[in-house]
Amino acid sequence: MTNENTAEPTGFAKLGITGNLLKATHAAGFDTPKPVQMQAIPAHLAGRDVLAVAQTGSGKTAAFSLPILTKIVGLGTKRSPKSARALILAPTRELAVQIEETIRALSKGLHVSTALVLGGVSRFSQVKKMAPGVDVLIATPGRLTDLVREGEINLSETRWLVLDEADRMLDMGFIHDVRRLAKATHKDRQTALFSATMPAEIETLARTIMKDPVHIEVAPQGTTAAEIKQSVVLARVKQKRHVLSAMLADEAMRQVIVFARTKHGADRVTRDLERDGFDAAVIHGNKSQNARQKALNGFRDGSVRILVATDIAARGIDVPGISHVVNYELPDEAESYVHRIGRTGRNGADGIAITLCDPGENAKLRQVERIIRMKLPIAADHLGQPDPKPEPRTAERRTHERGPKEHSEGARNGHRNGGNRPRGEEKPRERTAKKPFAGKPAGDRPGNGKPFRGKRRSFGGRKPAQAA
Ligand code: AMP
């Protein structure tokens, strides 16, 4: 905390974190600030908006949480009903849960109240938790939009807003919800936006909702953590199952996350692994929140060695000991590759990422290489070998061989990716949807300084979307 010779503050103290928050930060095991924290914390404490390009695993959660907690801690416990002093928006439930866990650890003993508002679980307890008002609300955009529209949550006193993994919120079709929710917060709010990549739409969003932000880029766009050893294994689609099972026979693959492109594909890989004698859990958007959490907990506590996941479900998975990431299929969006492999090599640990590539996926591989600015070495080439003997054809295998007519998870109708929404995920809003906060007298609109307390209205004759 201080340098003994000079009594100069060091570490987080040097960045402006003090008192009990500093103690809690150390107790949480954070002693030396990471680059994103070194840049974002002083800027945020100085009252500036922050626009950060930060990789997954870079330490961004503490980078936005610590300055907000610093400001909230002094405010006392008097809060308006249904209000939130700070709002953190995240694309997935898993990431939101993880952010809340980090904030609780960082504010231990400081009497900071938090609430989680997520789709896929009962809204009753969320409404109850929000009733007296909270310090920090962590939410996914769909459910929060519903509860604001129904008058259960009032954001007009929210003075700190964070958009985490903003590029992912864009990919999931939440951008309009995010824009409206930002508008519903206090007009003098301070905003921080964190994104692993900075597509043009995010830059536009930042320009419209932020004031003269400080730009932070801790690693060039698309750079992968240096500690991750990456390679490609060339294998035809029909060979992939056997190649994967042969790889997994090596016990050096201690804890493995296998990425599939679609929910259907993830289920199929899991079934094939089980047939080949491996225990594997699966996590994707069609699974209930309980099933997802159970799979994740098993993976976290080490009782599950292999987790098969789709891109969306894997967002926010922060399991320190993942030794290997296997891309069973290349992602549709090259940027997802960076997120996927960022699940390993976390926090300075070594990690290995192996990508199985069918000749039909070569174009996607080239795109990935362009984004990460390196050519991936080929660790093995199975293309010259014959395909394994097919199993007896069951109805299920026939469907598999025809190939799933499924878009990658997260691809949406009406969105730049087109495609289907995973059931159980938050429902993204259509571009044509009426504004949820429209139809109120100007003075009652959020952002005009008055609480958002209009009478409950079904929105355009439509019942508010029930997320899952
Ligand atoms: P994040 O990018 O926020 O998901 O953080 C990635 C990982 O780094 C998490 O496991 C954090 O607990 C950990 N972490 C973040 N900041 C620090 C720090 N200053 N010192 C040690 N670990 C950290």
PDB file of N, CA and C in Angstrom, residues 301-352:
ATOM      1  N   ASP A 301     -15.759 -25.953  -9.735  1.00  0.00           N
ATOM      2  CA  ASP A 301     -15.198 -26.671  -8.579  1.00  0.00           C
ATOM      3  C   ASP A 301     -14.351 -27.868  -9.017  1.00  0.00           C
ATOM      4  N   GLY A 302     -14.208 -28.082 -10.308  1.00  0.00           N
ATOM      5  CA  GLY A 302     -13.293 -29.117 -10.799  1.00  0.00           C
ATOM      6  C   GLY A 302     -13.942 -30.479 -10.965  1.00  0.00           C
ATOM      7  N   SER A 303     -15.216 -30.630 -10.551  1.00  0.00           N
ATOM      8  CA  SER A 303     -15.838 -31.955 -10.687  1.00  0.00           C
ATOM      9  C   SER A 303     -16.176 -32.247 -12.147  1.00  0.00           C
ATOM     10  N   VAL A 304     -16.262 -31.234 -12.977  1.00  0.00           N
ATOM     11  CA  VAL A 304     -16.469 -31.421 -14.417  1.00  0.00           C
ATOM     12  C   VAL A 304     -15.185 -31.014 -15.127  1.00  0.00           C
ATOM     13  N   ARG A 305     -14.637 -31.941 -15.921  1.00  0.00           N
ATOM     14  CA  ARG A 305     -13.360 -31.636 -16.583  1.00  0.00           C
ATOM     15  C   ARG A 305     -13.581 -30.973 -17.943  1.00  0.00           C
ATOM     16  N   ILE A 306     -14.678 -31.344 -18.595  1.00  0.00           N
ATOM     17  CA  ILE A 306     -14.899 -30.846 -19.958  1.00  0.00           C
ATOM     18  C   ILE A 306     -16.227 -30.089 -20.008  1.00  0.00           C
ATOM     19  N   LEU A 307     -16.174 -28.851 -20.439  1.00  0.00           N
ATOM     20  CA  LEU A 307     -17.393 -28.067 -20.613  1.00  0.00           C
ATOM     21  C   LEU A 307     -17.529 -27.734 -22.092  1.00  0.00           C
ATOM     22  N   VAL A 308     -18.674 -28.117 -22.664  1.00  0.00           N
ATOM     23  CA  VAL A 308     -18.932 -27.783 -24.065  1.00  0.00           C
ATOM     24  C   VAL A 308     -19.834 -26.548 -24.064  1.00  0.00           C
ATOM     25  N   ALA A 309     -19.488 -25.563 -24.880  1.00  0.00           N
ATOM     26  CA  ALA A 309     -20.219 -24.285 -24.780  1.00  0.00           C
ATOM     27  C   ALA A 309     -20.389 -23.633 -26.141  1.00  0.00           C
ATOM     28  N   THR A 310     -21.409 -22.808 -26.227  1.00  0.00           N
ATOM     29  CA  THR A 310     -21.530 -21.917 -27.382  1.00  0.00           C
ATOM     30  C   THR A 310     -20.937 -20.565 -26.976  1.00  0.00           C
ATOM     31  N   ASP A 311     -20.741 -19.707 -27.950  1.00  0.00           N
ATOM     32  CA  ASP A 311     -20.089 -18.425 -27.663  1.00  0.00           C
ATOM     33  C   ASP A 311     -20.844 -17.615 -26.627  1.00  0.00           C
ATOM     34  N   ILE A 312     -22.153 -17.519 -26.813  1.00  0.00           N
ATOM     35  CA  ILE A 312     -22.922 -16.646 -25.929  1.00  0.00           C
ATOM     36  C   ILE A 312     -22.907 -17.151 -24.509  1.00  0.00           C
ATOM     37  N   ALA A 313     -23.124 -18.460 -24.349  1.00  0.00           N
ATOM     38  CA  ALA A 313     -23.190 -18.988 -22.994  1.00  0.00           C
ATOM     39  C   ALA A 313     -21.835 -18.873 -22.298  1.00  0.00           C
ATOM     40  N   ALA A 314     -20.783 -18.819 -23.095  1.00  0.00           N
ATOM     41  CA  ALA A 314     -19.457 -18.802 -22.486  1.00  0.00           C
ATOM     42  C   ALA A 314     -19.023 -17.413 -22.059  1.00  0.00           C
ATOM     43  N   ARG A 315     -19.805 -16.392 -22.449  1.00  0.00           N
ATOM     44  CA  ARG A 315     -19.417 -15.034 -22.063  1.00  0.00           C
ATOM     45  C   ARG A 315     -19.364 -14.938 -20.555  1.00  0.00           C
ATOM     46  N   GLY A 316     -18.345 -14.343 -20.067  1.00  0.00           N
ATOM     47  CA  GLY A 316     -18.273 -14.118 -18.627  1.00  0.00           C
ATOM     48  C   GLY A 316     -17.811 -15.316 -17.827  1.00  0.00           C
ATOM     49  N   ILE A 317     -17.503 -16.419 -18.489  1.00  0.00           N
ATOM     50  CA  ILE A 317     -16.990 -17.547 -17.713  1.00  0.00           C
ATOM     51  C   ILE A 317     -15.576 -17.193 -17.274  1.00  0.00           C
ATOM     52  N   ASP A 318     -15.400 -17.088 -15.972  1.00  0.00           N
ATOM     53  CA  ASP A 318     -14.070 -16.774 -15.470  1.00  0.00           C
ATOM     54  C   ASP A 318     -13.665 -17.886 -14.520  1.00  0.00           C
ATOM     55  N   VAL A 319     -13.107 -18.947 -15.072  1.00  0.00           N
ATOM     56  CA  VAL A 319     -12.647 -20.070 -14.266  1.00  0.00           C
ATOM     57  C   VAL A 319     -11.134 -20.054 -14.382  1.00  0.00           C
ATOM     58  N   PRO A 320     -10.439 -19.802 -13.263  1.00  0.00           N
ATOM     59  CA  PRO A 320      -9.008 -19.547 -13.365  1.00  0.00           C
ATOM     60  C   PRO A 320      -8.205 -20.712 -13.966  1.00  0.00           C
ATOM     61  N   GLY A 321      -8.652 -21.960 -13.730  1.00  0.00           N
ATOM     62  CA  GLY A 321      -7.770 -23.080 -14.094  1.00  0.00           C
ATOM     63  C   GLY A 321      -7.985 -23.707 -15.464  1.00  0.00           C
ATOM     64  N   ILE A 322      -8.658 -23.023 -16.386  1.00  0.00           N
ATOM     65  CA  ILE A 322      -8.902 -23.670 -17.684  1.00  0.00           C
ATOM     66  C   ILE A 322      -7.566 -23.835 -18.417  1.00  0.00           C
ATOM     67  N   SER A 323      -7.155 -25.105 -18.634  1.00  0.00           N
ATOM     68  CA  SER A 323      -5.837 -25.338 -19.250  1.00  0.00           C
ATOM     69  C   SER A 323      -5.931 -25.265 -20.767  1.00  0.00           C
ATOM     70  N   HIS A 324      -7.075 -25.689 -21.325  1.00  0.00           N
ATOM     71  CA  HIS A 324      -7.193 -25.757 -22.785  1.00  0.00           C
ATOM     72  C   HIS A 324      -8.533 -25.219 -23.278  1.00  0.00           C
ATOM     73  N   VAL A 325      -8.463 -24.520 -24.393  1.00  0.00           N
ATOM     74  CA  VAL A 325      -9.675 -24.183 -25.126  1.00  0.00           C
ATOM     75  C   VAL A 325      -9.595 -24.916 -26.456  1.00  0.00           C
ATOM     76  N   VAL A 326     -10.653 -25.656 -26.795  1.00  0.00           N
ATOM     77  CA  VAL A 326     -10.677 -26.311 -28.108  1.00  0.00           C
ATOM     78  C   VAL A 326     -11.809 -25.684 -28.914  1.00  0.00           C
ATOM     79  N   ASN A 327     -11.472 -25.165 -30.065  1.00  0.00           N
ATOM     80  CA  ASN A 327     -12.510 -24.692 -30.979  1.00  0.00           C
ATOM     81  C   ASN A 327     -12.881 -25.861 -31.881  1.00  0.00           C
ATOM     82  N   TYR A 328     -13.994 -26.489 -31.569  1.00  0.00           N
ATOM     83  CA  TYR A 328     -14.426 -27.641 -32.368  1.00  0.00           C
ATOM     84  C   TYR A 328     -14.797 -27.156 -33.762  1.00  0.00           C
ATOM     85  N   GLU A 329     -15.361 -25.977 -33.780  1.00  0.00           N
ATOM     86  CA  GLU A 329     -15.641 -25.303 -35.059  1.00  0.00           C
ATOM     87  C   GLU A 329     -15.168 -23.867 -34.933  1.00  0.00           C
ATOM     88  N   LEU A 330     -14.789 -23.281 -36.027  1.00  0.00           N
ATOM     89  CA  LEU A 330     -14.421 -21.859 -35.983  1.00  0.00           C
ATOM     90  C   LEU A 330     -15.684 -21.034 -35.812  1.00  0.00           C
ATOM     91  N   PRO A 331     -15.572 -19.912 -35.108  1.00  0.00           N
ATOM     92  CA  PRO A 331     -16.779 -19.088 -34.929  1.00  0.00           C
ATOM     93  C   PRO A 331     -17.141 -18.355 -36.221  1.00  0.00           C
ATOM     94  N   ASP A 332     -18.420 -17.968 -36.347  1.00  0.00           N
ATOM     95  CA  ASP A 332     -18.834 -17.202 -37.527  1.00  0.00           C
ATOM     96  C   ASP A 332     -18.183 -15.832 -37.545  1.00  0.00           C
ATOM     97  N   GLU A 333     -18.035 -15.269 -36.349  1.00  0.00           N
ATOM     98  CA  GLU A 333     -17.398 -13.952 -36.279  1.00  0.00           C
ATOM     99  C   GLU A 333     -16.005 -14.116 -35.733  1.00  0.00           C
ATOM    100  N   ALA A 334     -15.045 -13.651 -36.504  1.00  0.00           N
ATOM    101  CA  ALA A 334     -13.648 -13.868 -36.129  1.00  0.00           C
ATOM    102  C   ALA A 334     -13.350 -13.319 -34.732  1.00  0.00           C
ATOM    103  N   GLU A 335     -14.039 -12.210 -34.370  1.00  0.00           N
ATOM    104  CA  GLU A 335     -13.757 -11.608 -33.059  1.00  0.00           C
ATOM    105  C   GLU A 335     -14.071 -12.557 -31.903  1.00  0.00           C
ATOM    106  N   SER A 336     -15.030 -13.466 -32.137  1.00  0.00           N
ATOM    107  CA  SER A 336     -15.376 -14.410 -31.067  1.00  0.00           C
ATOM    108  C   SER A 336     -14.192 -15.305 -30.718  1.00  0.00           C
ATOM    109  N   TYR A 337     -13.311 -15.512 -31.689  1.00  0.00           N
ATOM    110  CA  TYR A 337     -12.127 -16.352 -31.430  1.00  0.00           C
ATOM    111  C   TYR A 337     -11.332 -15.773 -30.254  1.00  0.00           C
ATOM    112  N   VAL A 338     -11.190 -14.456 -30.263  1.00  0.00           N
ATOM    113  CA  VAL A 338     -10.411 -13.799 -29.208  1.00  0.00           C
ATOM    114  C   VAL A 338     -11.081 -14.020 -27.847  1.00  0.00           C
ATOM    115  N   HIS A 339     -12.419 -13.893 -27.840  1.00  0.00           N
ATOM    116  CA  HIS A 339     -13.134 -14.111 -26.570  1.00  0.00           C
ATOM    117  C   HIS A 339     -12.992 -15.558 -26.122  1.00  0.00           C
ATOM    118  N   ARG A 340     -13.132 -16.464 -27.073  1.00  0.00           N
ATOM    119  CA  ARG A 340     -13.066 -17.886 -26.720  1.00  0.00           C
ATOM    120  C   ARG A 340     -11.725 -18.226 -26.076  1.00  0.00           C
ATOM    121  N   ILE A 341     -10.654 -17.880 -26.766  1.00  0.00           N
ATOM    122  CA  ILE A 341      -9.366 -18.341 -26.247  1.00  0.00           C
ATOM    123  C   ILE A 341      -8.973 -17.567 -24.983  1.00  0.00           C
ATOM    124  N   GLY A 342      -9.610 -16.410 -24.780  1.00  0.00           N
ATOM    125  CA  GLY A 342      -9.361 -15.641 -23.549  1.00  0.00           C
ATOM    126  C   GLY A 342      -9.880 -16.351 -22.303  1.00  0.00           C
ATOM    127  N   ARG A 343     -10.602 -17.452 -22.467  1.00  0.00           N
ATOM    128  CA  ARG A 343     -11.071 -18.231 -21.302  1.00  0.00           C
ATOM    129  C   ARG A 343      -9.913 -18.969 -20.654  1.00  0.00           C
ATOM    130  N   THR A 344      -8.821 -19.184 -21.418  1.00  0.00           N
ATOM    131  CA  THR A 344      -7.650 -19.815 -20.825  1.00  0.00           C
ATOM    132  C   THR A 344      -6.569 -18.743 -20.701  1.00  0.00           C
ATOM    133  N   GLY A 345      -5.459 -19.099 -20.093  1.00  0.00           N
ATOM    134  CA  GLY A 345      -4.369 -18.131 -19.942  1.00  0.00           C
ATOM    135  C   GLY A 345      -4.804 -16.926 -19.147  1.00  0.00           C
ATOM    136  N   ARG A 346      -5.768 -17.097 -18.239  1.00  0.00           N
ATOM    137  CA  ARG A 346      -6.266 -15.949 -17.481  1.00  0.00           C
ATOM    138  C   ARG A 346      -5.319 -15.620 -16.347  1.00  0.00           C
ATOM    139  N   ASN A 347      -5.253 -14.350 -16.067  1.00  0.00           N
ATOM    140  CA  ASN A 347      -4.501 -13.894 -14.909  1.00  0.00           C
ATOM    141  C   ASN A 347      -3.044 -14.323 -14.940  1.00  0.00           C
ATOM    142  N   GLY A 348      -2.449 -14.297 -16.121  1.00  0.00           N
ATOM    143  CA  GLY A 348      -1.023 -14.588 -16.236  1.00  0.00           C
ATOM    144  C   GLY A 348      -0.685 -16.067 -16.324  1.00  0.00           C
ATOM    145  N   ALA A 349      -1.693 -16.957 -16.167  1.00  0.00           N
ATOM    146  CA  ALA A 349      -1.407 -18.395 -16.242  1.00  0.00           C
ATOM    147  C   ALA A 349      -1.187 -18.788 -17.704  1.00  0.00           C
ATOM    148  N   ASP A 350      -0.548 -19.940 -17.907  1.00  0.00           N
ATOM    149  CA  ASP A 350      -0.369 -20.435 -19.279  1.00  0.00           C
ATOM    150  C   ASP A 350      -1.665 -21.048 -19.764  1.00  0.00           C
ATOM    151  N   GLY A 351      -1.876 -21.020 -21.043  1.00  0.00           N
ATOM    152  CA  GLY A 351      -3.079 -21.644 -21.592  1.00  0.00           C
ATOM    153  C   GLY A 351      -2.789 -22.140 -22.994  1.00  0.00           C
ATOM    154  N   ILE A 352      -3.582 -23.095 -23.427  1.00  0.00           N
ATOM    155  CA  ILE A 352      -3.395 -23.651 -24.769  1.00  0.00           C
ATOM    156  C   ILE A 352      -4.726 -23.576 -25.506  1.00  0.00           C
TER     157      ILE A 352
END
